């Protein structure tokens, strides 16, 4: 069984996120999502989420491509997550290109950056709604 992991906030879930999850799943049979906790978002990403961690987890768990959702509580947990879950592929959008190459050096996982879906983002949604 090939295992894949990805991480994110996934707040105001949209088709760009779904496209990423769908493509990530194509690398294996089991997709784990490291979902940023409310505290991690606020303290580390300075992002206040619209939906709480529990609501965002519920949404992600309802997506056919997602097999397991775990909390992302800090930047440092990635290599231990990859080892703990015997992950083969670490997949992120290419806005993160290069940022997680260390995972490939420190584990058996292969790091893959996939093109983001253009023209959609949570910021875009919020701006459009405020027009
Ligand atoms: N994404 C995408 N296309 C978009 C928007 C997002 O492919 N139009 C991808 C991002 O590249 C990321 C994933 O969807 O791989 C989740 O996006 P966010 O929720 O914005 O996650 P982010 O804030 O980038 O947090 O430790 C890693 C971080 O937790 C990633």
PDB file of C-alpha atoms and ligand atoms in Angstrom:
ATOM      1  CA  UNK A   1       0.000   0.000   0.000  1.00  0.00           C
ATOM      2  CA  UNK A   2       1.396   3.385  -1.042  1.00  0.00           C
ATOM      3  CA  UNK A   3       0.735   6.168   1.487  1.00  0.00           C
ATOM      4  CA  UNK A   4       0.557   9.893   0.726  1.00  0.00           C
ATOM      5  CA  UNK A   5       0.514  12.871   3.081  1.00  0.00           C
ATOM      6  CA  UNK A   6      -0.282  16.530   2.595  1.00  0.00           C
ATOM      7  CA  UNK A   7      -0.811  19.482   4.948  1.00  0.00           C
ATOM      8  CA  UNK A   8      -2.928  22.594   4.964  1.00  0.00           C
ATOM      9  CA  UNK A   9      -5.535  24.849   6.539  1.00  0.00           C
ATOM     10  CA  UNK A  10      -8.317  24.029   4.066  1.00  0.00           C
ATOM     11  CA  UNK A  11     -10.466  26.880   5.335  1.00  0.00           C
ATOM     12  CA  UNK A  12     -13.379  27.892   3.173  1.00  0.00           C
ATOM     13  CA  UNK A  13     -12.793  24.625   1.351  1.00  0.00           C
ATOM     14  CA  UNK A  14     -12.854  25.170  -2.428  1.00  0.00           C
ATOM     15  CA  UNK A  15     -12.186  23.321  -5.677  1.00  0.00           C
ATOM     16  CA  UNK A  16      -8.499  24.280  -5.636  1.00  0.00           C
ATOM     17  CA  UNK A  17      -8.140  22.247  -2.447  1.00  0.00           C
ATOM     18  CA  UNK A  18     -10.159  19.383  -3.917  1.00  0.00           C
ATOM     19  CA  UNK A  19      -7.970  19.376  -7.060  1.00  0.00           C
ATOM     20  CA  UNK A  20      -4.887  19.111  -4.864  1.00  0.00           C
ATOM     21  CA  UNK A  21      -6.316  16.286  -2.738  1.00  0.00           C
ATOM     22  CA  UNK A  22      -7.475  14.410  -5.847  1.00  0.00           C
ATOM     23  CA  UNK A  23      -4.052  14.602  -7.499  1.00  0.00           C
ATOM     24  CA  UNK A  24      -2.250  13.757  -4.260  1.00  0.00           C
ATOM     25  CA  UNK A  25      -4.353  10.609  -3.853  1.00  0.00           C
ATOM     26  CA  UNK A  26      -3.319   9.462  -7.342  1.00  0.00           C
ATOM     27  CA  UNK A  27       0.190   8.810  -5.986  1.00  0.00           C
ATOM     28  CA  UNK A  28      -1.035   6.041  -3.701  1.00  0.00           C
ATOM     29  CA  UNK A  29      -3.875   4.190  -2.005  1.00  0.00           C
ATOM     30  CA  UNK A  30      -4.114   6.050   1.287  1.00  0.00           C
ATOM     31  CA  UNK A  31      -4.112   9.823   1.776  1.00  0.00           C
ATOM     32  CA  UNK A  32      -3.404  11.452   5.126  1.00  0.00           C
ATOM     33  CA  UNK A  33      -4.122  15.150   5.610  1.00  0.00           C
ATOM     34  CA  UNK A  34      -2.236  17.080   8.295  1.00  0.00           C
ATOM     35  CA  UNK A  35      -4.854  19.714   9.114  1.00  0.00           C
ATOM     36  CA  UNK A  36      -3.571  22.917  10.699  1.00  0.00           C
ATOM     37  CA  UNK A  37      -5.063  23.419  14.157  1.00  0.00           C
ATOM     38  CA  UNK A  38      -6.641  26.755  15.050  1.00  0.00           C
ATOM     39  CA  UNK A  39      -3.682  27.521  17.340  1.00  0.00           C
ATOM     40  CA  UNK A  40      -1.097  26.652  14.656  1.00  0.00           C
ATOM     41  CA  UNK A  41      -2.917  28.808  12.130  1.00  0.00           C
ATOM     42  CA  UNK A  42      -3.067  31.776  14.448  1.00  0.00           C
ATOM     43  CA  UNK A  43       0.380  31.505  16.080  1.00  0.00           C
ATOM     44  CA  UNK A  44       2.404  30.381  13.067  1.00  0.00           C
ATOM     45  CA  UNK A  45       0.508  31.389   9.943  1.00  0.00           C
ATOM     46  CA  UNK A  46      -1.211  34.439  11.404  1.00  0.00           C
ATOM     47  CA  UNK A  47      -4.365  33.222   9.722  1.00  0.00           C
ATOM     48  CA  UNK A  48      -7.683  33.325  11.553  1.00  0.00           C
ATOM     49  CA  UNK A  49      -9.803  30.556  10.119  1.00  0.00           C
ATOM     50  CA  UNK A  50     -13.493  31.014   9.425  1.00  0.00           C
ATOM     51  CA  UNK A  51     -14.275  27.404  10.372  1.00  0.00           C
ATOM     52  CA  UNK A  52     -12.886  25.753  13.508  1.00  0.00           C
ATOM     53  CA  UNK A  53     -10.534  22.783  13.316  1.00  0.00           C
ATOM     54  CA  UNK A  54     -13.401  20.378  14.095  1.00  0.00           C
ATOM     55  CA  UNK A  55     -15.583  21.789  11.284  1.00  0.00           C
ATOM     56  CA  UNK A  56     -12.678  21.765   8.801  1.00  0.00           C
ATOM     57  CA  UNK A  57     -11.861  18.179   9.858  1.00  0.00           C
ATOM     58  CA  UNK A  58     -15.484  17.140   9.317  1.00  0.00           C
ATOM     59  CA  UNK A  59     -15.420  18.634   5.812  1.00  0.00           C
ATOM     60  CA  UNK A  60     -12.142  16.941   4.894  1.00  0.00           C
ATOM     61  CA  UNK A  61     -13.257  13.561   6.241  1.00  0.00           C
ATOM     62  CA  UNK A  62     -16.264  13.717   3.906  1.00  0.00           C
ATOM     63  CA  UNK A  63     -14.039  13.944   0.820  1.00  0.00           C
ATOM     64  CA  UNK A  64     -13.654  10.643  -1.051  1.00  0.00           C
ATOM     65  CA  UNK A  65      -9.886  11.120  -1.567  1.00  0.00           C
ATOM     66  CA  UNK A  66      -9.120  11.582   2.147  1.00  0.00           C
ATOM     67  CA  UNK A  67      -8.501   8.516   4.359  1.00  0.00           C
ATOM     68  CA  UNK A  68      -7.225  10.075   7.567  1.00  0.00           C
ATOM     69  CA  UNK A  69      -7.046  13.579   9.055  1.00  0.00           C
ATOM     70  CA  UNK A  70      -4.416  14.327  11.721  1.00  0.00           C
ATOM     71  CA  UNK A  71      -3.696  17.660  13.458  1.00  0.00           C
ATOM     72  CA  UNK A  72      -0.844  19.797  12.206  1.00  0.00           C
ATOM     73  CA  UNK A  73       0.333  21.505  15.405  1.00  0.00           C
ATOM     74  CA  UNK A  74       3.814  22.697  14.432  1.00  0.00           C
ATOM     75  CA  UNK A  75       6.234  23.016  11.514  1.00  0.00           C
ATOM     76  CA  UNK A  76       8.551  20.317  12.911  1.00  0.00           C
ATOM     77  CA  UNK A  77       6.229  17.301  12.966  1.00  0.00           C
ATOM     78  CA  UNK A  78       6.473  16.413   9.279  1.00  0.00           C
ATOM     79  CA  UNK A  79       9.414  13.994   9.326  1.00  0.00           C
ATOM     80  CA  UNK A  80       8.042  12.192  12.396  1.00  0.00           C
ATOM     81  CA  UNK A  81       4.591  12.014  10.756  1.00  0.00           C
ATOM     82  CA  UNK A  82       6.135  10.570   7.586  1.00  0.00           C
ATOM     83  CA  UNK A  83       7.992   7.939   9.617  1.00  0.00           C
ATOM     84  CA  UNK A  84       5.078   7.163  11.943  1.00  0.00           C
ATOM     85  CA  UNK A  85       2.657   6.599   9.067  1.00  0.00           C
ATOM     86  CA  UNK A  86       5.207   5.002   6.687  1.00  0.00           C
ATOM     87  CA  UNK A  87       4.495   7.639   4.062  1.00  0.00           C
ATOM     88  CA  UNK A  88       5.831   7.171   0.511  1.00  0.00           C
ATOM     89  CA  UNK A  89       4.862  10.543  -0.991  1.00  0.00           C
ATOM     90  CA  UNK A  90       4.759  14.008   0.591  1.00  0.00           C
ATOM     91  CA  UNK A  91       2.649  16.194  -1.708  1.00  0.00           C
ATOM     92  CA  UNK A  92       2.128  19.972  -1.557  1.00  0.00           C
ATOM     93  CA  UNK A  93       1.048  22.753  -3.897  1.00  0.00           C
ATOM     94  CA  UNK A  94       3.911  24.434  -5.742  1.00  0.00           C
ATOM     95  CA  UNK A  95       3.570  27.617  -3.721  1.00  0.00           C
ATOM     96  CA  UNK A  96       5.646  25.557  -1.271  1.00  0.00           C
ATOM     97  CA  UNK A  97       8.284  24.491  -3.794  1.00  0.00           C
ATOM     98  CA  UNK A  98      11.582  23.824  -2.018  1.00  0.00           C
ATOM     99  CA  UNK A  99      10.229  24.446   1.486  1.00  0.00           C
ATOM    100  CA  UNK A 100       9.869  20.744   2.346  1.00  0.00           C
ATOM    101  CA  UNK A 101      12.842  19.248   0.464  1.00  0.00           C
ATOM    102  CA  UNK A 102      14.334  18.419   3.877  1.00  0.00           C
ATOM    103  CA  UNK A 103      11.610  15.790   4.330  1.00  0.00           C
ATOM    104  CA  UNK A 104      13.062  13.847   1.377  1.00  0.00           C
ATOM    105  CA  UNK A 105      16.559  14.125   2.848  1.00  0.00           C
ATOM    106  CA  UNK A 106      15.465  12.999   6.311  1.00  0.00           C
ATOM    107  CA  UNK A 107      13.018  10.212   5.418  1.00  0.00           C
ATOM    108  CA  UNK A 108      12.166   7.640   2.780  1.00  0.00           C
ATOM    109  CA  UNK A 109       9.355   9.778   1.384  1.00  0.00           C
ATOM    110  CA  UNK A 110       9.523  11.478  -2.010  1.00  0.00           C
ATOM    111  CA  UNK A 111       8.492  15.144  -1.959  1.00  0.00           C
ATOM    112  CA  UNK A 112       6.270  16.297  -4.821  1.00  0.00           C
ATOM    113  CA  UNK A 113       5.044  19.819  -5.547  1.00  0.00           C
ATOM    114  CA  UNK A 114       1.944  20.046  -7.717  1.00  0.00           C
ATOM    115  CA  UNK A 115       0.779  23.124  -9.641  1.00  0.00           C
ATOM    116  CA  UNK A 116      -1.795  25.142  -7.713  1.00  0.00           C
ATOM    117  CA  UNK A 117      -5.224  25.622  -9.237  1.00  0.00           C
ATOM    118  CA  UNK A 118      -5.080  29.175 -10.587  1.00  0.00           C
ATOM    119  CA  UNK A 119      -7.572  31.974  -9.889  1.00  0.00           C
ATOM    120  CA  UNK A 120      -9.115  30.500  -6.741  1.00  0.00           C
ATOM    121  CA  UNK A 121      -8.073  31.161  -3.142  1.00  0.00           C
ATOM    122  CA  UNK A 122      -9.776  31.814   0.160  1.00  0.00           C
ATOM    123  CA  UNK A 123      -8.553  35.418  -0.034  1.00  0.00           C
ATOM    124  CA  UNK A 124     -10.135  35.756  -3.486  1.00  0.00           C
ATOM    125  CA  UNK A 125     -13.436  34.375  -2.170  1.00  0.00           C
ATOM    126  CA  UNK A 126     -13.441  36.782   0.779  1.00  0.00           C
ATOM    127  CA  UNK A 127     -12.582  39.763  -1.468  1.00  0.00           C
ATOM    128  CA  UNK A 128     -15.304  38.868  -3.966  1.00  0.00           C
ATOM    129  CA  UNK A 129     -17.883  38.525  -1.189  1.00  0.00           C
ATOM    130  CA  UNK A 130     -16.981  41.938   0.170  1.00  0.00           C
ATOM    131  CA  UNK A 131     -17.537  43.713  -3.143  1.00  0.00           C
TER     132      UNK A 131
HETATM  133  N1  LIG B   1      -3.918  24.839  -3.125  1.00  0.00           N
HETATM  134  C1  LIG B   1      -3.976  24.637  -4.499  1.00  0.00           C
HETATM  135  N2  LIG B   1      -4.641  25.523  -5.277  1.00  0.00           N
HETATM  136  C2  LIG B   1      -5.264  26.600  -4.731  1.00  0.00           C
HETATM  137  C3  LIG B   1      -5.222  26.799  -3.335  1.00  0.00           C
HETATM  138  C4  LIG B   1      -4.535  25.893  -2.536  1.00  0.00           C
HETATM  139  O1  LIG B   1      -3.411  23.651  -5.023  1.00  0.00           O
HETATM  140  N3  LIG B   1      -5.917  27.476  -5.564  1.00  0.00           N
HETATM  141  C5  LIG B   1      -3.176  23.866  -2.314  1.00  0.00           C
HETATM  142  C6  LIG B   1      -2.016  24.509  -1.562  1.00  0.00           C
HETATM  143  O2  LIG B   1      -0.883  24.627  -2.412  1.00  0.00           O
HETATM  144  C7  LIG B   1      -1.803  23.514  -0.414  1.00  0.00           C
HETATM  145  C8  LIG B   1      -3.224  22.983  -0.159  1.00  0.00           C
HETATM  146  O3  LIG B   1      -4.017  23.323  -1.326  1.00  0.00           O
HETATM  147  O4  LIG B   1      -0.968  22.442  -0.853  1.00  0.00           O
HETATM  148  C9  LIG B   1      -3.855  23.596   1.078  1.00  0.00           C
HETATM  149  O5  LIG B   1      -3.840  24.996   0.908  1.00  0.00           O
HETATM  150  P1  LIG B   1      -3.982  25.909   2.239  1.00  0.00           P
HETATM  151  O6  LIG B   1      -5.137  25.453   3.007  1.00  0.00           O
HETATM  152  O7  LIG B   1      -3.852  27.335   1.793  1.00  0.00           O
HETATM  153  O8  LIG B   1      -2.685  25.466   3.051  1.00  0.00           O
HETATM  154  P2  LIG B   1      -1.441  26.370   3.466  1.00  0.00           P
HETATM  155  O9  LIG B   1      -1.915  27.557   4.187  1.00  0.00           O
HETATM  156  O10 LIG B   1      -0.601  26.503   2.258  1.00  0.00           O
HETATM  157  O11 LIG B   1      -0.740  25.441   4.578  1.00  0.00           O
HETATM  158  O12 LIG B   1       2.716  23.018   6.649  1.00  0.00           O
HETATM  159  C10 LIG B   1       2.090  23.275   5.412  1.00  0.00           C
HETATM  160  C11 LIG B   1       0.939  24.220   5.609  1.00  0.00           C
HETATM  161  O13 LIG B   1       0.024  23.718   6.564  1.00  0.00           O
HETATM  162  C12 LIG B   1       0.212  24.470   4.281  1.00  0.00           C
END
